[in-house]
Amino acid sequence: MGRRMRDASQRPLTMPHQGLLLFRMAPLGMLLGMLMTSCFTFCLSHKNSEFALTNPEESSTKETERKETAEEELDPKVLEVFHPTHEWQALRPGHAVPAGSHVRLNLQTGAREVKLQDEDKLRNNLKGLKKGKRLDINTNTYTSQDLKSALAKFKEGADMESSKEDKARQAKVKRLFRPIEELKKDFEELNVVIETDMQIMVRLINKFNSSNSSLEEKIAALFDLEYYVHQMDNAQDLLSFGGLQVVINGLNSTEPLLKEYAAFVLGAAFSSNPKVQVEAIEGGALQKLLVVLATEQSLTAKKKVLFALCSLLRHFPYAQQQFLKLGGLQVLRSLVQEKGMEVLAVRVVTLLYDLVTEKMFAEEEAELMRETSPEKLQQYRQVHLLPGLQEQGWCEITAHLLALPEHDAREKVLQTLGALLATCRDRYRQDPQLNRTLVILQAEYQALAALELQDGEDEGYFWELLGSINSLLKELR
């Protein structure tokens, strides 16, 4: 035992052994030894932070996080329940707040404060929760229940109660727009009469048909009537009181101006109005129009009569049949060949082109719809227009019209030549003048098309005309 003590006394002392020795000393010496050890450790940590046992900042941060985590993981059951009143009270940490309490953050003190909600408001909110309604909170959003309810009311056509602004606006509208009967009474007091379109047309027809009206008054009545019958409903109303027949009979007048303006009214009434077209055929309008065209009339009168004839024939195959039976092609041929009527030639050619292509489109439509004998196609098949054009010499007439100087007239003639190509091919080939005219026009439009290309137009107006000429020359070779 003594040997061990000597060996131990001969070895150098270390910190653990020194601490053990001091521990065995008197209490005063032990206290002094612990104090020296603490001072040594503190000085060493401040000399080099790398050798410090812990980082003070990290320790503080970890301690704070540990405390926050511990607070979050606290069981709500062990929290002290805070019993709020109707006055604001500071809420201390660790207190649990009952449901329905009103909590706020005091920005002056930084403390959270709590109080009870008003009993009536809380009771209404609880009722709203039971019924599935939205709580009375200050937001700009809508719940799905709100949207479903609004949509259901919209589908059911339920009218929302008008607000005061809506009621005021409706009252203002009522003041601005009053019933027609009230307006009539007000205007009667001012000696002003309000008439409907129907009443106006009746008055105009009576003025035109009256023997007491002067020629100027009759012409003015027809001029005003043309404005109203442009509307489809008004044109059909003209039938209801016999006004259309009165205007048709005006074509028999001995006054050229009355014929002219009567045809003007009929052309406006016939346009795209099948019901009026049918009544016009039954009322003898087609025969009267052809008579005016066949007799000597002024150019302006024949323009308006031709306008009425075109409006009556377009998209009306029955009228086209009657037109051929009454010798309409002969009338038009005489009109085109008459001196001073060259201006009407392009309009006549355009009409023939429309009638030919209209029948072609009807056949193509029936083929696409796979209808072998629709009623519309049957009516068009009874219109033997192409054989009539060939017999009446329209192949040569149309070819000679290509010499007209206007580009627009040439364009329409070229279209008609193309539409008649299947019927008039042999006639075209036997016409040397047509071939020379096409060659001359080809050179002219090549130069014009080149100018268009220089101006940046790849496929301009003259380029299209040149293409039509090239196609005709190719077919005729």
Coordinates of C-alpha atoms in Angstrom, one line a residue:
M1 CA 0.0 0.0 0.0
G2 CA 2.8 2.4 0.9
R3 CA 4.6 1.4 -2.3
R4 CA 1.6 2.3 -4.4
M5 CA 1.4 5.7 -2.7
R6 CA 5.0 6.4 -3.5
D7 CA 4.6 5.5 -7.1
A8 CA 1.6 7.7 -7.4
S9 CA 3.4 10.5 -5.7
Q10 CA 6.3 10.2 -8.2
R11 CA 3.9 10.5 -11.3
P12 CA 3.0 14.0 -12.6
L13 CA -0.3 15.2 -11.5
T14 CA -3.2 15.6 -14.2
M15 CA -6.4 17.4 -14.0
P16 CA -8.5 14.4 -13.0
H17 CA -6.1 13.3 -10.4
Q18 CA -5.8 16.8 -9.1
G19 CA -9.5 17.1 -8.8
L20 CA -9.7 13.7 -7.0
L21 CA -7.0 14.9 -4.6
L22 CA -8.7 18.1 -3.9
F23 CA -11.9 16.3 -3.3
R24 CA -10.3 14.3 -0.6
M25 CA -8.9 17.5 1.1
A26 CA -10.7 19.7 3.5
P27 CA -13.9 21.4 2.3
L28 CA -12.1 24.7 2.1
G29 CA -9.4 23.3 -0.2
M30 CA -11.9 21.5 -2.3
L31 CA -13.8 24.8 -2.9
L32 CA -10.6 26.5 -3.9
G33 CA -9.7 23.8 -6.3
M34 CA -13.1 23.9 -8.1
L35 CA -12.8 27.7 -8.4
M36 CA -9.4 27.4 -10.0
T37 CA -10.6 24.8 -12.5
S38 CA -13.6 26.9 -13.5
C39 CA -11.3 29.9 -14.0
F40 CA -8.9 27.9 -16.1
T41 CA -11.8 26.6 -18.4
F42 CA -13.3 30.1 -18.8
C43 CA -10.0 31.6 -19.8
L44 CA -9.3 28.8 -22.3
S45 CA -12.7 29.2 -24.0
H46 CA -12.2 33.0 -24.4
K47 CA -8.7 32.6 -25.8
N48 CA -9.8 30.4 -28.7
S49 CA -13.5 29.8 -29.5
E50 CA -12.7 26.6 -31.4
F51 CA -11.7 24.9 -28.2
A52 CA -14.8 26.1 -26.3
L53 CA -16.9 23.3 -25.1
T54 CA -20.1 25.0 -26.5
N55 CA -21.0 27.9 -28.7
P56 CA -22.9 30.4 -26.6
E57 CA -25.0 31.7 -29.5
E58 CA -25.9 28.3 -30.8
S59 CA -26.7 27.1 -27.3
S60 CA -29.0 30.1 -26.9
T61 CA -30.7 29.5 -30.3
K62 CA -31.1 25.8 -29.6
E63 CA -32.5 26.5 -26.2
T64 CA -35.1 28.9 -27.7
E65 CA -36.1 26.4 -30.4
R66 CA -36.3 23.7 -27.8
K67 CA -38.6 25.8 -25.6
E68 CA -40.8 26.7 -28.6
T69 CA -41.0 23.1 -29.7
A70 CA -41.8 22.1 -26.2
E71 CA -44.6 24.7 -26.0
E72 CA -46.0 23.5 -29.3
E73 CA -45.9 19.9 -28.2
L74 CA -47.7 20.7 -24.9
D75 CA -50.9 18.7 -24.5
P76 CA -53.9 21.1 -24.7
K77 CA -55.5 19.2 -21.9
V78 CA -52.8 20.3 -19.4
L79 CA -53.1 24.0 -20.3
E80 CA -54.7 26.2 -17.8
V81 CA -58.2 27.3 -19.1
F82 CA -58.7 31.0 -19.2
H83 CA -62.2 32.3 -18.5
P84 CA -62.7 35.5 -20.4
T85 CA -65.4 38.1 -19.6
H86 CA -67.0 40.8 -21.7
E87 CA -64.1 43.1 -21.0
W88 CA -60.7 42.9 -22.6
Q89 CA -58.1 41.0 -20.5
A90 CA -54.5 40.2 -21.2
L91 CA -53.8 36.6 -22.1
R92 CA -50.8 35.0 -20.4
P93 CA -48.7 32.2 -22.0
G94 CA -50.0 28.7 -21.3
H95 CA -53.6 29.7 -21.1
A96 CA -56.2 28.0 -23.3
V97 CA -59.0 30.1 -24.7
P98 CA -62.6 28.7 -25.0
A99 CA -64.2 28.4 -28.5
G100 CA -66.1 31.5 -29.6
S101 CA -63.9 34.0 -27.7
H102 CA -62.7 37.2 -29.4
V103 CA -58.9 37.4 -29.4
R104 CA -56.9 40.5 -30.5
L105 CA -53.3 41.7 -30.4
N106 CA -52.8 45.0 -28.6
L107 CA -50.4 46.9 -30.8
Q108 CA -49.5 49.3 -28.0
T109 CA -48.5 46.8 -25.4
G110 CA -47.7 43.8 -27.7
A111 CA -49.9 41.5 -25.5
R112 CA -52.7 39.3 -26.7
E113 CA -56.1 40.2 -25.2
V114 CA -59.3 38.2 -25.1
K115 CA -63.0 38.8 -24.3
L116 CA -66.3 37.1 -24.9
Q117 CA -68.3 37.8 -28.1
D118 CA -71.7 39.3 -27.9
E119 CA -74.3 36.6 -27.1
D120 CA -76.7 37.5 -29.9
K121 CA -74.0 37.6 -32.5
L122 CA -72.4 34.3 -31.3
R123 CA -75.9 32.7 -31.2
N124 CA -76.5 33.7 -34.8
N125 CA -73.1 32.5 -36.0
L126 CA -73.8 29.1 -34.3
K127 CA -77.1 28.9 -36.0
G128 CA -75.5 29.7 -39.3
L129 CA -73.0 26.9 -38.7
K130 CA -75.8 24.4 -38.0
K131 CA -77.6 25.5 -41.2
G132 CA -74.5 25.4 -43.3
K133 CA -74.4 29.1 -43.8
R134 CA -71.3 31.3 -43.9
L135 CA -70.3 33.0 -40.6
D136 CA -70.6 36.8 -40.4
I137 CA -67.0 37.6 -41.0
N138 CA -65.6 40.5 -42.9
T139 CA -64.4 38.8 -46.2
N140 CA -65.1 39.3 -49.9
T141 CA -65.3 35.6 -50.7
Y142 CA -68.3 33.3 -51.2
T143 CA -68.8 29.8 -50.1
S144 CA -69.8 26.9 -52.4
Q145 CA -73.2 27.0 -50.7
D146 CA -73.6 30.6 -51.7
L147 CA -72.8 29.9 -55.3
K148 CA -75.1 26.8 -55.5
S149 CA -77.9 28.9 -54.0
A150 CA -77.4 31.7 -56.5
L151 CA -77.2 29.3 -59.4
A152 CA -80.4 27.6 -58.3
K153 CA -82.2 30.9 -58.1
F154 CA -80.9 31.8 -61.5
K155 CA -82.2 28.6 -63.1
E156 CA -85.5 28.9 -61.4
G157 CA -85.9 32.4 -62.8
A158 CA -86.3 33.9 -59.4
D159 CA -86.1 37.7 -59.6
M160 CA -83.8 39.4 -57.1
E161 CA -85.4 42.2 -55.1
S162 CA -84.6 45.5 -56.8
S163 CA -82.5 47.9 -54.9
K164 CA -83.3 51.5 -54.5
E165 CA -81.0 52.4 -57.4
D166 CA -82.6 49.9 -59.7
K167 CA -86.0 51.1 -58.9
A168 CA -84.9 54.7 -59.6
R169 CA -83.4 53.6 -62.9
Q170 CA -86.6 51.8 -63.9
A171 CA -88.6 54.8 -63.0
K172 CA -86.3 57.0 -65.2
V173 CA -86.7 54.6 -68.1
K174 CA -90.5 54.6 -67.8
R175 CA -90.4 58.4 -67.9
L176 CA -88.2 58.4 -71.0
F177 CA -90.1 55.6 -72.9
R178 CA -93.8 55.7 -72.8
P179 CA -96.5 53.6 -74.5
I180 CA -97.4 54.3 -78.1
E181 CA -100.9 55.1 -77.1
E182 CA -99.8 57.9 -74.8
L183 CA -97.5 59.3 -77.4
K184 CA -100.3 59.3 -79.9
K185 CA -102.5 61.3 -77.6
D186 CA -99.7 63.8 -77.0
F187 CA -99.1 64.2 -80.7
E188 CA -102.7 64.5 -81.4
E189 CA -102.9 67.5 -79.1
L190 CA -100.0 68.9 -81.2
N191 CA -101.8 68.1 -84.4
V192 CA -99.1 65.5 -85.2
V193 CA -100.1 62.0 -86.3
I194 CA -98.0 58.9 -85.7
E195 CA -98.3 56.3 -88.4
T196 CA -97.0 52.7 -88.6
D197 CA -95.3 51.4 -91.7
M198 CA -98.4 49.7 -92.6
Q199 CA -100.5 52.9 -92.3
I200 CA -97.9 54.8 -94.3
M201 CA -97.9 52.3 -97.2
V202 CA -101.7 52.3 -97.3
R203 CA -101.7 56.1 -97.5
L204 CA -99.1 56.0 -100.3
I205 CA -101.0 53.4 -102.3
N206 CA -104.2 55.4 -102.0
K207 CA -102.4 58.6 -103.2
F208 CA -100.9 56.7 -106.1
N209 CA -104.2 55.1 -107.1
S210 CA -106.3 58.2 -106.7
S211 CA -107.5 60.0 -109.8
N212 CA -107.3 63.3 -107.9
S213 CA -103.5 63.0 -107.4
S214 CA -101.3 64.8 -109.8
L215 CA -98.4 63.1 -111.7
E216 CA -95.9 64.6 -109.3
E217 CA -97.8 63.3 -106.3
K218 CA -98.1 59.8 -107.7
I219 CA -94.4 59.7 -108.5
A220 CA -93.5 61.0 -105.0
A221 CA -95.8 58.3 -103.5
L222 CA -94.0 55.5 -105.5
F223 CA -90.6 57.0 -104.6
D224 CA -91.5 56.9 -100.8
L225 CA -93.1 53.4 -101.1
E226 CA -89.9 52.0 -102.6
Y227 CA -88.1 52.9 -99.3
Y228 CA -90.5 50.8 -97.2
V229 CA -90.8 47.7 -99.3
H230 CA -87.1 47.1 -99.1
Q231 CA -88.0 45.4 -95.8
M232 CA -89.3 41.9 -96.2
D233 CA -92.1 42.3 -93.7
N234 CA -93.3 45.5 -95.3
A235 CA -93.3 44.0 -98.8
Q236 CA -95.4 41.1 -97.5
D237 CA -97.8 43.5 -95.8
L238 CA -98.2 45.2 -99.2
L239 CA -100.0 42.0 -100.3
S240 CA -102.5 42.1 -97.4
F241 CA -104.4 45.1 -98.7
G242 CA -103.8 44.7 -102.4
G243 CA -101.1 47.3 -102.8
L244 CA -98.8 45.0 -104.8
Q245 CA -101.4 44.5 -107.5
V246 CA -102.0 48.3 -107.7
V247 CA -98.3 48.8 -108.4
I248 CA -98.2 46.0 -111.0
N249 CA -101.1 47.6 -112.8
G250 CA -99.0 50.8 -112.9
L251 CA -96.9 49.2 -115.5
N252 CA -99.8 49.6 -117.9
S253 CA -99.8 53.4 -117.4
T254 CA -99.4 55.7 -120.4
E255 CA -97.0 57.8 -118.4
P256 CA -93.4 56.6 -118.9
L257 CA -92.4 57.9 -115.4
L258 CA -95.1 56.0 -113.7
K259 CA -94.0 52.8 -115.5
E260 CA -90.4 53.6 -114.4
Y261 CA -91.1 54.1 -110.8
A262 CA -93.7 51.3 -110.6
A263 CA -90.9 48.9 -111.8
F264 CA -88.6 50.5 -109.3
V265 CA -91.0 49.6 -106.4
L266 CA -91.5 46.1 -107.8
G267 CA -87.8 45.4 -108.0
A268 CA -87.3 46.3 -104.4
A269 CA -90.3 44.2 -103.3
F270 CA -89.3 41.1 -105.3
S271 CA -85.7 40.9 -104.0
S272 CA -85.2 37.7 -101.9
N273 CA -88.9 37.6 -101.0
P274 CA -90.4 34.3 -102.4
K275 CA -93.9 35.1 -101.1
V276 CA -94.1 38.4 -103.0
Q277 CA -92.5 36.7 -106.1
V278 CA -95.3 34.1 -106.2
E279 CA -98.0 36.7 -105.9
A280 CA -96.3 38.8 -108.6
I281 CA -96.4 35.9 -111.1
E282 CA -100.0 35.2 -110.3
G283 CA -100.7 38.9 -110.8
G284 CA -99.2 39.0 -114.3
A285 CA -96.1 41.1 -113.4
L286 CA -93.8 39.0 -115.7
Q287 CA -95.9 39.6 -118.8
K288 CA -96.1 43.3 -118.1
L289 CA -92.4 43.7 -117.5
L290 CA -91.5 41.9 -120.8
V291 CA -94.0 44.1 -122.7
V292 CA -92.3 47.3 -121.3
L293 CA -88.8 45.9 -122.4
A294 CA -90.1 45.0 -125.8
T295 CA -91.6 48.4 -126.5
E296 CA -89.9 51.7 -127.1
Q297 CA -89.0 53.2 -123.7
S298 CA -86.3 55.5 -122.3
L299 CA -83.0 54.0 -121.1
T300 CA -83.7 54.8 -117.5
A301 CA -87.2 53.2 -117.7
K302 CA -85.7 50.0 -119.2
K303 CA -83.0 49.9 -116.5
K304 CA -85.5 49.8 -113.7
V305 CA -87.8 47.3 -115.6
L306 CA -84.7 45.1 -116.1
F307 CA -83.9 45.4 -112.4
A308 CA -87.5 44.2 -111.6
L309 CA -87.2 41.3 -114.0
C310 CA -83.9 40.2 -112.5
S311 CA -85.3 40.3 -109.0
L312 CA -88.3 38.3 -110.1
L313 CA -86.4 35.5 -111.9
R314 CA -83.5 34.9 -109.4
H315 CA -84.0 31.9 -107.2
F316 CA -87.5 31.3 -108.6
P317 CA -87.4 28.4 -111.1
Y318 CA -91.1 28.6 -111.8
A319 CA -90.8 32.2 -113.0
Q320 CA -87.8 31.2 -115.1
Q321 CA -90.0 28.5 -116.8
Q322 CA -92.6 31.1 -117.6
F323 CA -90.0 33.5 -118.8
L324 CA -88.8 31.0 -121.4
K325 CA -92.4 30.2 -122.4
L326 CA -93.2 33.9 -122.9
G327 CA -90.2 34.4 -125.2
G328 CA -88.1 36.2 -122.6
L329 CA -84.8 35.3 -124.3
Q330 CA -85.9 36.9 -127.6
V331 CA -86.9 40.1 -125.7
L332 CA -83.5 40.3 -124.1
R333 CA -81.7 39.6 -127.4
S334 CA -83.6 42.5 -129.0
L335 CA -82.7 44.7 -126.1
V336 CA -79.0 44.0 -126.3
Q337 CA -78.9 44.5 -130.1
E338 CA -80.9 47.7 -129.9
K339 CA -78.9 50.9 -130.5
G340 CA -78.3 53.0 -127.5
M341 CA -78.9 50.1 -125.1
E342 CA -75.3 48.8 -125.0
V343 CA -75.2 49.7 -121.4
L344 CA -77.8 47.1 -120.6
A345 CA -75.9 44.4 -122.3
V346 CA -73.6 43.7 -119.4
R347 CA -76.7 43.5 -117.0
V348 CA -78.4 41.0 -119.4
V349 CA -75.2 38.9 -119.6
T350 CA -74.9 38.9 -115.8
L351 CA -78.6 37.8 -115.5
L352 CA -78.0 34.9 -117.8
Y353 CA -74.8 33.9 -115.9
D354 CA -76.7 33.9 -112.6
L355 CA -79.5 31.7 -114.1
V356 CA -77.1 29.2 -115.5
T357 CA -74.9 28.9 -112.4
E358 CA -78.0 28.8 -110.2
K359 CA -79.2 25.7 -111.9
M360 CA -75.8 24.1 -111.7
F361 CA -75.5 24.8 -108.0
A362 CA -78.9 23.2 -107.4
E363 CA -77.8 20.0 -109.1
E364 CA -74.5 19.9 -107.2
E365 CA -76.3 20.5 -103.9
A366 CA -78.7 17.6 -104.6
E367 CA -75.8 15.4 -105.5
L368 CA -74.0 16.3 -102.2
M369 CA -77.1 15.7 -100.2
R370 CA -77.7 12.4 -102.1
E371 CA -81.2 13.5 -103.1
T372 CA -82.3 12.1 -106.4
S373 CA -85.5 14.0 -106.9
P374 CA -86.0 16.9 -104.5
E375 CA -88.7 19.3 -105.3
K376 CA -86.3 22.2 -105.9
L377 CA -84.2 20.1 -108.4
Q378 CA -87.3 19.0 -110.2
Q379 CA -88.3 22.6 -110.8
Y380 CA -84.9 23.5 -112.1
R381 CA -84.8 20.5 -114.4
Q382 CA -87.9 21.9 -116.1
V383 CA -86.0 25.1 -116.9
H384 CA -84.4 24.4 -120.3
L385 CA -82.3 27.5 -120.4
L386 CA -79.1 26.2 -122.0
P387 CA -80.8 24.8 -125.1
G388 CA -82.8 28.0 -125.4
L389 CA -79.6 30.1 -125.3
Q390 CA -78.0 28.1 -128.0
E391 CA -81.0 28.3 -130.2
Q392 CA -81.4 32.0 -129.8
G393 CA -77.7 32.7 -130.8
W394 CA -76.5 33.8 -127.3
C395 CA -73.2 32.0 -127.8
E396 CA -72.2 34.5 -130.6
I397 CA -73.9 37.4 -128.8
T398 CA -71.9 36.8 -125.6
A399 CA -68.6 36.3 -127.5
H400 CA -69.0 39.6 -129.3
L401 CA -69.6 41.5 -126.1
L402 CA -66.0 40.6 -125.1
A403 CA -65.0 43.6 -127.2
L404 CA -66.4 46.0 -124.6
P405 CA -63.8 48.4 -123.4
E406 CA -64.5 48.3 -119.6
H407 CA -62.6 45.7 -117.6
D408 CA -65.6 45.0 -115.4
A409 CA -67.7 44.3 -118.4
R410 CA -65.1 42.0 -119.8
E411 CA -64.8 40.2 -116.5
K412 CA -68.6 39.4 -116.5
V413 CA -68.5 38.4 -120.2
L414 CA -65.6 36.0 -119.5
Q415 CA -67.5 34.5 -116.6
T416 CA -70.6 33.9 -118.8
L417 CA -68.4 32.4 -121.6
G418 CA -67.0 30.0 -119.1
A419 CA -70.5 29.0 -117.9
L420 CA -71.7 28.5 -121.5
L421 CA -68.5 26.6 -122.6
A422 CA -70.0 23.1 -122.4
T423 CA -73.0 24.2 -124.6
C424 CA -71.2 26.7 -126.9
R425 CA -67.8 25.0 -127.4
D426 CA -68.4 24.3 -131.1
R427 CA -69.8 27.7 -131.8
Y428 CA -66.8 29.3 -130.0
R429 CA -64.3 27.3 -132.1
Q430 CA -66.1 28.3 -135.3
D431 CA -65.9 32.0 -134.4
P432 CA -62.6 33.5 -135.6
Q433 CA -63.3 36.9 -134.2
L434 CA -63.5 35.4 -130.7
N435 CA -60.1 33.8 -131.0
R436 CA -58.5 37.0 -132.2
T437 CA -60.1 39.0 -129.4
L438 CA -58.9 36.5 -126.8
V439 CA -55.3 36.7 -128.1
I440 CA -55.4 40.5 -128.0
L441 CA -56.8 40.6 -124.5
Q442 CA -54.2 38.0 -123.4
A443 CA -51.3 40.3 -124.5
E444 CA -53.0 43.3 -122.8
Y445 CA -53.6 41.6 -119.5
Q446 CA -50.1 40.1 -119.4
A447 CA -48.7 43.6 -119.4
L448 CA -51.1 44.8 -116.7
A449 CA -50.4 41.7 -114.6
A450 CA -46.7 42.4 -114.9
L451 CA -47.3 45.9 -113.5
E452 CA -49.2 44.4 -110.6
L453 CA -46.3 42.1 -109.8
Q454 CA -44.0 45.1 -109.8
D455 CA -46.3 46.8 -107.3
G456 CA -46.2 43.7 -105.0
E457 CA -49.5 42.1 -105.9
D458 CA -48.9 38.4 -106.6
E459 CA -52.4 37.6 -107.8
G460 CA -54.2 40.8 -108.5
Y461 CA -57.3 41.7 -110.5
F462 CA -55.6 41.6 -113.9
W463 CA -53.9 38.4 -113.1
E464 CA -57.2 36.7 -112.5
L465 CA -58.6 38.0 -115.8
L466 CA -55.5 36.7 -117.6
G467 CA -56.1 33.3 -116.0
S468 CA -59.7 33.2 -117.4
I469 CA -58.5 34.1 -120.9
N470 CA -55.8 31.5 -120.8
S471 CA -58.3 28.9 -119.7
L472 CA -60.6 29.7 -122.6
L473 CA -57.8 29.6 -125.1
K474 CA -56.7 26.3 -123.8
E475 CA -60.3 24.9 -124.1
L476 CA -60.7 26.2 -127.6
R477 CA -57.5 24.7 -129.1

